[in-house]
PDB file of C-alpha atoms in Angstrom:
ATOM      1  CA  GLU A   1      35.911   5.943 -27.787  1.00 68.00           C
ATOM      2  CA  THR A   2      32.157   5.858 -28.475  1.00 71.00           C
ATOM      3  CA  GLY A   3      32.019   7.869 -31.679  1.00 82.00           C
ATOM      4  CA  VAL A   4      29.773  10.445 -30.014  1.00 91.00           C
ATOM      5  CA  THR A   5      31.347  13.881 -29.688  1.00 93.00           C
ATOM      6  CA  GLN A   6      30.073  16.862 -27.752  1.00 95.00           C
ATOM      7  CA  SER A   7      31.095  20.502 -27.846  1.00 95.00           C
ATOM      8  CA  PRO A   8      32.152  22.521 -26.061  1.00 96.00           C
ATOM      9  CA  THR A   9      33.669  20.482 -23.240  1.00 94.00           C
ATOM     10  CA  HIS A  10      33.292  23.286 -20.709  1.00 96.00           C
ATOM     11  CA  LEU A  11      31.184  26.437 -20.656  1.00 96.00           C
ATOM     12  CA  ILE A  12      30.516  29.239 -18.204  1.00 98.00           C
ATOM     13  CA  LYS A  13      27.354  31.324 -18.556  1.00 98.00           C
ATOM     14  CA  THR A  14      25.592  33.988 -16.545  1.00 98.00           C
ATOM     15  CA  ARG A  15      22.144  33.509 -15.041  1.00 98.00           C
ATOM     16  CA  GLY A  16      19.444  34.553 -17.507  1.00 98.00           C
ATOM     17  CA  GLN A  17      21.544  33.854 -20.585  1.00 98.00           C
ATOM     18  CA  GLN A  18      20.867  31.247 -23.250  1.00 98.00           C
ATOM     19  CA  VAL A  19      23.166  28.354 -24.185  1.00 98.00           C
ATOM     20  CA  THR A  20      23.454  25.884 -27.053  1.00 98.00           C
ATOM     21  CA  LEU A  21      25.237  22.573 -26.653  1.00 98.00           C
ATOM     22  CA  ARG A  22      26.105  20.347 -29.599  1.00 97.00           C
ATOM     23  CA  CYS A  23      26.335  16.624 -30.190  1.00 96.00           C
ATOM     24  CA  SER A  24      27.554  14.613 -33.143  1.00 93.00           C
ATOM     25  CA  SER A  25      26.030  11.143 -33.142  1.00 87.00           C
ATOM     26  CA  GLN A  26      27.708   7.894 -33.982  1.00 77.00           C
ATOM     27  CA  SER A  27      27.473   7.107 -37.681  1.00 75.00           C
ATOM     28  CA  GLY A  28      24.216   5.350 -38.596  1.00 76.00           C
ATOM     29  CA  HIS A  29      22.433   6.271 -35.359  1.00 80.00           C
ATOM     30  CA  ASN A  30      19.147   8.111 -35.884  1.00 82.00           C
ATOM     31  CA  THR A  31      18.095   8.489 -32.261  1.00 87.00           C
ATOM     32  CA  VAL A  32      19.674  10.942 -29.863  1.00 91.00           C
ATOM     33  CA  SER A  33      18.811  11.667 -26.277  1.00 93.00           C
ATOM     34  CA  TRP A  34      20.067  14.243 -23.792  1.00 96.00           C
ATOM     35  CA  TYR A  35      20.680  13.882 -20.087  1.00 96.00           C
ATOM     36  CA  GLN A  36      21.496  16.271 -17.257  1.00 97.00           C
ATOM     37  CA  GLN A  37      23.857  15.032 -14.555  1.00 95.00           C
ATOM     38  CA  ALA A  38      24.072  17.246 -11.495  1.00 95.00           C
ATOM     39  CA  LEU A  39      27.113  16.871  -9.259  1.00 91.00           C
ATOM     40  CA  GLY A  40      26.966  13.625  -7.284  1.00 88.00           C
ATOM     41  CA  GLN A  41      23.789  12.436  -9.011  1.00 91.00           C
ATOM     42  CA  GLY A  42      22.850  10.045 -11.771  1.00 93.00           C
ATOM     43  CA  PRO A  43      21.971  11.419 -15.198  1.00 94.00           C
ATOM     44  CA  GLN A  44      18.359  12.487 -15.730  1.00 94.00           C
ATOM     45  CA  PHE A  45      16.558  12.078 -19.050  1.00 92.00           C
ATOM     46  CA  ILE A  46      15.743  15.437 -20.682  1.00 95.00           C
ATOM     47  CA  PHE A  47      14.344  14.418 -24.069  1.00 93.00           C
ATOM     48  CA  GLN A  48      14.848  12.228 -27.111  1.00 91.00           C
ATOM     49  CA  TYR A  49      14.833  12.936 -30.837  1.00 90.00           C
ATOM     50  CA  TYR A  50      14.145  10.446 -33.588  1.00 86.00           C
ATOM     51  CA  ARG A  51      14.408  11.460 -37.226  1.00 84.00           C
ATOM     52  CA  GLU A  52      14.416  15.164 -36.363  1.00 89.00           C
ATOM     53  CA  GLU A  53      11.354  15.085 -34.116  1.00 90.00           C
ATOM     54  CA  GLU A  54      11.113  15.072 -30.342  1.00 90.00           C
ATOM     55  CA  ASN A  55       9.324  11.888 -29.349  1.00 85.00           C
ATOM     56  CA  GLY A  56       9.856  11.711 -25.612  1.00 86.00           C
ATOM     57  CA  ARG A  57      10.545  14.049 -22.725  1.00 89.00           C
ATOM     58  CA  GLY A  58      11.479  13.807 -19.097  1.00 89.00           C
ATOM     59  CA  ASN A  59      10.491  16.172 -16.318  1.00 91.00           C
ATOM     60  CA  PHE A  60      12.155  19.317 -17.681  1.00 95.00           C
ATOM     61  CA  PRO A  61      10.528  22.693 -18.421  1.00 96.00           C
ATOM     62  CA  PRO A  62       9.989  24.027 -21.952  1.00 96.00           C
ATOM     63  CA  ARG A  63      13.016  26.321 -21.697  1.00 97.00           C
ATOM     64  CA  PHE A  64      14.966  23.127 -22.418  1.00 98.00           C
ATOM     65  CA  SER A  65      14.562  22.527 -26.131  1.00 96.00           C
ATOM     66  CA  GLY A  66      16.414  20.762 -28.875  1.00 96.00           C
ATOM     67  CA  LEU A  67      16.950  20.113 -32.522  1.00 95.00           C
ATOM     68  CA  GLN A  68      18.074  17.154 -34.551  1.00 93.00           C
ATOM     69  CA  PHE A  69      19.448  17.707 -38.039  1.00 91.00           C
ATOM     70  CA  PRO A  70      19.228  15.535 -41.185  1.00 88.00           C
ATOM     71  CA  ASN A  71      22.721  14.208 -40.508  1.00 85.00           C
ATOM     72  CA  TYR A  72      21.429  13.211 -37.031  1.00 81.00           C
ATOM     73  CA  SER A  73      23.627  15.669 -35.173  1.00 91.00           C
ATOM     74  CA  SER A  74      21.790  17.439 -32.387  1.00 95.00           C
ATOM     75  CA  GLU A  75      21.590  20.573 -30.256  1.00 97.00           C
ATOM     76  CA  LEU A  76      20.345  21.201 -26.753  1.00 98.00           C
ATOM     77  CA  ASN A  77      19.198  24.759 -26.065  1.00 98.00           C
ATOM     78  CA  VAL A  78      18.529  26.129 -22.621  1.00 98.00           C
ATOM     79  CA  ASN A  79      16.930  29.555 -22.234  1.00 97.00           C
ATOM     80  CA  ALA A  80      16.835  31.802 -19.179  1.00 98.00           C
ATOM     81  CA  LEU A  81      19.610  29.925 -17.430  1.00 98.00           C
ATOM     82  CA  GLU A  82      19.287  29.332 -13.709  1.00 98.00           C
ATOM     83  CA  LEU A  83      22.006  28.505 -11.201  1.00 97.00           C
ATOM     84  CA  ASP A  84      20.565  24.997 -10.819  1.00 97.00           C
ATOM     85  CA  ASP A  85      21.194  24.345 -14.507  1.00 98.00           C
ATOM     86  CA  SER A  86      24.868  23.943 -13.655  1.00 98.00           C
ATOM     87  CA  ALA A  87      25.595  20.307 -14.512  1.00 97.00           C
ATOM     88  CA  LEU A  88      27.228  17.883 -16.908  1.00 96.00           C
ATOM     89  CA  TYR A  89      25.081  17.512 -20.023  1.00 97.00           C
ATOM     90  CA  LEU A  90      25.365  14.182 -21.776  1.00 96.00           C
ATOM     91  CA  CYS A  91      24.300  13.212 -25.248  1.00 95.00           C
ATOM     92  CA  ALA A  92      23.643   9.592 -26.207  1.00 93.00           C
ATOM     93  CA  SER A  93      23.005   8.126 -29.623  1.00 89.00           C
ATOM     94  CA  ARG A  94      21.733   4.761 -30.757  1.00 83.00           C
ATOM     95  CA  GLY A  95      20.035   3.031 -33.647  1.00 71.00           C
ATOM     96  CA  ARG A  96      16.396   1.940 -33.608  1.00 58.00           C
ATOM     97  CA  GLY A  97      14.497  -1.168 -34.530  1.00 47.00           C
ATOM     98  CA  LEU A  98      16.752  -3.435 -32.508  1.00 44.00           C
ATOM     99  CA  THR A  99      15.752  -4.774 -29.130  1.00 43.00           C
ATOM    100  CA  GLY A 100      17.913  -3.511 -26.305  1.00 46.00           C
ATOM    101  CA  THR A 101      20.078  -1.355 -28.514  1.00 67.00           C
ATOM    102  CA  GLU A 102      22.978   0.119 -26.618  1.00 77.00           C
ATOM    103  CA  ALA A 103      23.144   3.877 -26.076  1.00 84.00           C
ATOM    104  CA  PHE A 104      26.585   5.371 -26.701  1.00 87.00           C
ATOM    105  CA  PHE A 105      27.405   8.417 -24.613  1.00 91.00           C
ATOM    106  CA  GLY A 106      29.584  11.382 -25.342  1.00 92.00           C
ATOM    107  CA  GLN A 107      31.938  12.736 -22.707  1.00 92.00           C
ATOM    108  CA  GLY A 108      29.626  15.594 -21.933  1.00 94.00           C
ATOM    109  CA  THR A 109      29.616  19.365 -21.666  1.00 96.00           C
ATOM    110  CA  ARG A 110      30.227  20.803 -18.223  1.00 96.00           C
ATOM    111  CA  LEU A 111      27.995  23.884 -17.876  1.00 98.00           C
ATOM    112  CA  THR A 112      28.542  26.313 -15.029  1.00 98.00           C
ATOM    113  CA  VAL A 113      25.983  29.062 -14.463  1.00 98.00           C
ATOM    114  CA  VAL A 114      27.152  31.980 -12.321  1.00 97.00           C
TER     115      VAL A 114
ATOM    116  CA  ALA B   1       6.560   3.652 -13.890  1.00 70.00           C
ATOM    117  CA  GLN B   2      10.036   2.227 -14.004  1.00 77.00           C
ATOM    118  CA  SER B   3      12.727   3.072 -11.460  1.00 87.00           C
ATOM    119  CA  VAL B   4      15.938   1.722  -9.983  1.00 93.00           C
ATOM    120  CA  THR B   5      17.344   1.922  -6.480  1.00 95.00           C
ATOM    121  CA  GLN B   6      21.013   1.460  -5.798  1.00 97.00           C
ATOM    122  CA  LEU B   7      21.259   0.306  -2.231  1.00 96.00           C
ATOM    123  CA  ASP B   8      24.748   1.584  -1.466  1.00 96.00           C
ATOM    124  CA  SER B   9      26.114   5.039  -2.227  1.00 96.00           C
ATOM    125  CA  HIS B  10      29.694   3.892  -1.489  1.00 97.00           C
ATOM    126  CA  VAL B  11      31.328   0.460  -1.521  1.00 98.00           C
ATOM    127  CA  SER B  12      34.919  -0.119  -0.451  1.00 98.00           C
ATOM    128  CA  VAL B  13      36.764  -3.388  -1.120  1.00 97.00           C
ATOM    129  CA  SER B  14      40.365  -4.511  -1.105  1.00 97.00           C
ATOM    130  CA  GLU B  15      42.117  -5.271  -4.359  1.00 97.00           C
ATOM    131  CA  GLY B  16      41.687  -8.940  -5.258  1.00 97.00           C
ATOM    132  CA  THR B  17      38.473  -9.404  -3.257  1.00 98.00           C
ATOM    133  CA  PRO B  18      34.945  -9.794  -4.683  1.00 98.00           C
ATOM    134  CA  VAL B  19      32.785  -6.824  -5.624  1.00 98.00           C
ATOM    135  CA  LEU B  20      29.005  -6.658  -5.084  1.00 98.00           C
ATOM    136  CA  LEU B  21      27.016  -3.586  -6.132  1.00 98.00           C
ATOM    137  CA  ARG B  22      23.324  -3.878  -5.367  1.00 98.00           C
ATOM    138  CA  CYS B  23      20.403  -2.681  -7.462  1.00 97.00           C
ATOM    139  CA  ASN B  24      16.659  -3.165  -7.174  1.00 96.00           C
ATOM    140  CA  TYR B  25      14.269  -2.167  -9.917  1.00 93.00           C
ATOM    141  CA  SER B  26      10.607  -1.374 -10.212  1.00 89.00           C
ATOM    142  CA  SER B  27       8.808  -2.016 -13.462  1.00 78.00           C
ATOM    143  CA  SER B  28       5.278  -2.859 -14.489  1.00 71.00           C
ATOM    144  CA  TYR B  29       6.528  -5.185 -17.203  1.00 73.00           C
ATOM    145  CA  SER B  30       9.655  -7.024 -18.268  1.00 74.00           C
ATOM    146  CA  PRO B  31      12.388  -4.420 -18.095  1.00 82.00           C
ATOM    147  CA  SER B  32      15.571  -3.783 -20.012  1.00 86.00           C
ATOM    148  CA  LEU B  33      18.303  -3.271 -17.428  1.00 91.00           C
ATOM    149  CA  PHE B  34      21.851  -2.022 -17.759  1.00 93.00           C
ATOM    150  CA  TRP B  35      24.934  -1.266 -15.733  1.00 96.00           C
ATOM    151  CA  TYR B  36      27.077   1.687 -16.784  1.00 95.00           C
ATOM    152  CA  VAL B  37      30.429   2.784 -15.386  1.00 96.00           C
ATOM    153  CA  GLN B  38      31.723   6.353 -15.253  1.00 94.00           C
ATOM    154  CA  HIS B  39      35.396   7.005 -14.592  1.00 91.00           C
ATOM    155  CA  PRO B  40      36.433  10.503 -13.510  1.00 84.00           C
ATOM    156  CA  ASN B  41      36.347  12.969 -16.386  1.00 76.00           C
ATOM    157  CA  LYS B  42      35.268  10.262 -18.798  1.00 80.00           C
ATOM    158  CA  GLY B  43      31.990   9.380 -20.467  1.00 83.00           C
ATOM    159  CA  LEU B  44      29.586   6.636 -19.486  1.00 91.00           C
ATOM    160  CA  GLN B  45      30.504   3.162 -20.661  1.00 91.00           C
ATOM    161  CA  LEU B  46      28.137   0.218 -20.883  1.00 91.00           C
ATOM    162  CA  LEU B  47      29.257  -2.723 -18.759  1.00 94.00           C
ATOM    163  CA  LEU B  48      26.422  -5.105 -19.546  1.00 92.00           C
ATOM    164  CA  LYS B  49      22.730  -5.315 -20.403  1.00 90.00           C
ATOM    165  CA  TYR B  50      19.765  -7.583 -19.713  1.00 89.00           C
ATOM    166  CA  THR B  51      17.017  -7.758 -22.308  1.00 79.00           C
ATOM    167  CA  SER B  52      14.938 -10.850 -21.349  1.00 74.00           C
ATOM    168  CA  ALA B  53      17.382 -13.427 -22.654  1.00 73.00           C
ATOM    169  CA  ALA B  54      19.710 -15.235 -20.220  1.00 82.00           C
ATOM    170  CA  THR B  55      19.236 -14.132 -16.613  1.00 88.00           C
ATOM    171  CA  LEU B  56      22.980 -14.239 -15.938  1.00 94.00           C
ATOM    172  CA  VAL B  57      24.588 -11.562 -18.015  1.00 93.00           C
ATOM    173  CA  LYS B  58      28.312 -11.311 -18.598  1.00 94.00           C
ATOM    174  CA  GLY B  59      29.857  -7.950 -19.334  1.00 93.00           C
ATOM    175  CA  ILE B  60      33.209  -6.393 -19.951  1.00 93.00           C
ATOM    176  CA  ASN B  61      36.198  -6.405 -17.605  1.00 94.00           C
ATOM    177  CA  GLY B  62      35.023  -9.507 -15.738  1.00 96.00           C
ATOM    178  CA  PHE B  63      31.751  -8.042 -14.467  1.00 97.00           C
ATOM    179  CA  GLU B  64      28.496  -9.934 -14.499  1.00 97.00           C
ATOM    180  CA  ALA B  65      24.967  -9.418 -13.203  1.00 97.00           C
ATOM    181  CA  GLU B  66      22.040 -11.702 -12.452  1.00 94.00           C
ATOM    182  CA  PHE B  67      18.448 -10.728 -13.147  1.00 93.00           C
ATOM    183  CA  LYS B  68      16.190 -12.080 -10.380  1.00 93.00           C
ATOM    184  CA  LYS B  69      12.560 -11.351 -11.116  1.00 90.00           C
ATOM    185  CA  SER B  70      11.311 -12.753  -7.796  1.00 91.00           C
ATOM    186  CA  GLU B  71      13.561 -10.334  -5.926  1.00 93.00           C
ATOM    187  CA  THR B  72      13.337  -7.497  -8.490  1.00 92.00           C
ATOM    188  CA  SER B  73      17.109  -7.285  -8.324  1.00 95.00           C
ATOM    189  CA  PHE B  74      19.957  -6.869 -10.788  1.00 96.00           C
ATOM    190  CA  HIS B  75      23.117  -6.921  -8.686  1.00 97.00           C
ATOM    191  CA  LEU B  76      26.540  -6.409 -10.268  1.00 98.00           C
ATOM    192  CA  THR B  77      29.431  -8.650  -9.258  1.00 98.00           C
ATOM    193  CA  LYS B  78      33.072  -9.256 -10.021  1.00 98.00           C
ATOM    194  CA  PRO B  79      35.136 -12.078  -8.494  1.00 97.00           C
ATOM    195  CA  SER B  80      38.312 -10.071  -7.997  1.00 97.00           C
ATOM    196  CA  ALA B  81      38.580  -6.296  -7.835  1.00 97.00           C
ATOM    197  CA  HIS B  82      41.305  -4.398  -9.629  1.00 97.00           C
ATOM    198  CA  MET B  83      42.510  -0.909  -8.873  1.00 96.00           C
ATOM    199  CA  SER B  84      41.266   0.236 -12.287  1.00 95.00           C
ATOM    200  CA  ASP B  85      37.691  -0.676 -11.251  1.00 97.00           C
ATOM    201  CA  ALA B  86      37.511   2.386  -9.002  1.00 96.00           C
ATOM    202  CA  ALA B  87      34.721   4.483 -10.517  1.00 96.00           C
ATOM    203  CA  GLU B  88      31.034   5.415 -10.263  1.00 96.00           C
ATOM    204  CA  TYR B  89      28.603   2.675 -11.253  1.00 98.00           C
ATOM    205  CA  PHE B  90      25.030   3.244 -12.368  1.00 97.00           C
ATOM    206  CA  CYS B  91      22.182   0.773 -12.546  1.00 96.00           C
ATOM    207  CA  VAL B  92      19.822   1.797 -15.337  1.00 94.00           C
ATOM    208  CA  VAL B  93      16.374   0.810 -16.583  1.00 90.00           C
ATOM    209  CA  ARG B  94      14.960   1.700 -19.954  1.00 84.00           C
ATOM    210  CA  ILE B  95      11.759   3.720 -19.718  1.00 71.00           C
ATOM    211  CA  TYR B  96       9.062   3.902 -22.364  1.00 66.00           C
ATOM    212  CA  SER B  97       6.962   6.997 -22.947  1.00 57.00           C
ATOM    213  CA  GLY B  98       4.341   7.886 -25.498  1.00 54.00           C
ATOM    214  CA  GLY B  99       5.207   8.137 -29.168  1.00 54.00           C
ATOM    215  CA  GLY B 100       7.579   5.209 -29.063  1.00 57.00           C
ATOM    216  CA  ALA B 101      10.260   7.099 -27.219  1.00 58.00           C
ATOM    217  CA  ASP B 102      12.408   5.418 -24.656  1.00 70.00           C
ATOM    218  CA  GLY B 103      14.938   7.026 -22.390  1.00 80.00           C
ATOM    219  CA  LEU B 104      17.033   5.653 -19.578  1.00 87.00           C
ATOM    220  CA  THR B 105      16.355   6.074 -15.868  1.00 89.00           C
ATOM    221  CA  PHE B 106      19.566   6.022 -13.852  1.00 93.00           C
ATOM    222  CA  GLY B 107      20.037   5.120 -10.221  1.00 95.00           C
ATOM    223  CA  LYS B 108      21.876   7.585  -8.018  1.00 94.00           C
ATOM    224  CA  GLY B 109      25.116   5.693  -8.439  1.00 96.00           C
ATOM    225  CA  THR B 110      27.494   3.651  -6.299  1.00 97.00           C
ATOM    226  CA  HIS B 111      31.000   4.925  -5.774  1.00 97.00           C
ATOM    227  CA  LEU B 112      33.378   1.948  -5.792  1.00 97.00           C
ATOM    228  CA  ILE B 113      36.608   2.400  -3.860  1.00 97.00           C
ATOM    229  CA  ILE B 114      39.421  -0.114  -4.193  1.00 97.00           C
ATOM    230  CA  GLN B 115      41.851  -0.325  -1.307  1.00 96.00           C
ATOM    231  CA  PRO B 116      45.389  -1.473  -2.129  1.00 93.00           C
TER     232      PRO B 116
END
């Protein structure tokens, strides 16, 4: 149990639709990052939020966007869904200001695009 | 740029025998390295981390890893495998981008199979 919860656990969407995934961070953690894990692959870094602002991004197009709220919970939004967006989406939270701070992962949201 | 390469996509060992999962990294400066484990239908769990302190790092469940700068390696070992160790293992390096952000770069994973 990591204290990071994601919702929903599973989701099916149609190509072209929009989706919002949610993450509740571990208490006291002000940094959240999102990862996409395609089947049989390692997770890939999408972006990171710190104190409600995006401060880092991986190689993902702008249709992947996010929000972080004052209570440090977070959303991942994906517009114009494509079949290749089908994956497990993982949220990770951690504190800042500490060297090598551990990232705690949620169990993920399994998104299927049909 | 930082990256990790896991040298084996699958490793199969018998229960009670040693485990070796290999990882090489690429980094332009002293990296922070991690091993995570992912059991089926469960989230990622940190096994251990290296952050420029001791080069031999001990983790949970009897796992340990040795940071070897000369070989740019961070291999994961366990003296005696248990059936519950069967899972996907990821070698991970922390990456730093502009604005003070840092994400994690994962290897492609090694699937560990434990034979009874």
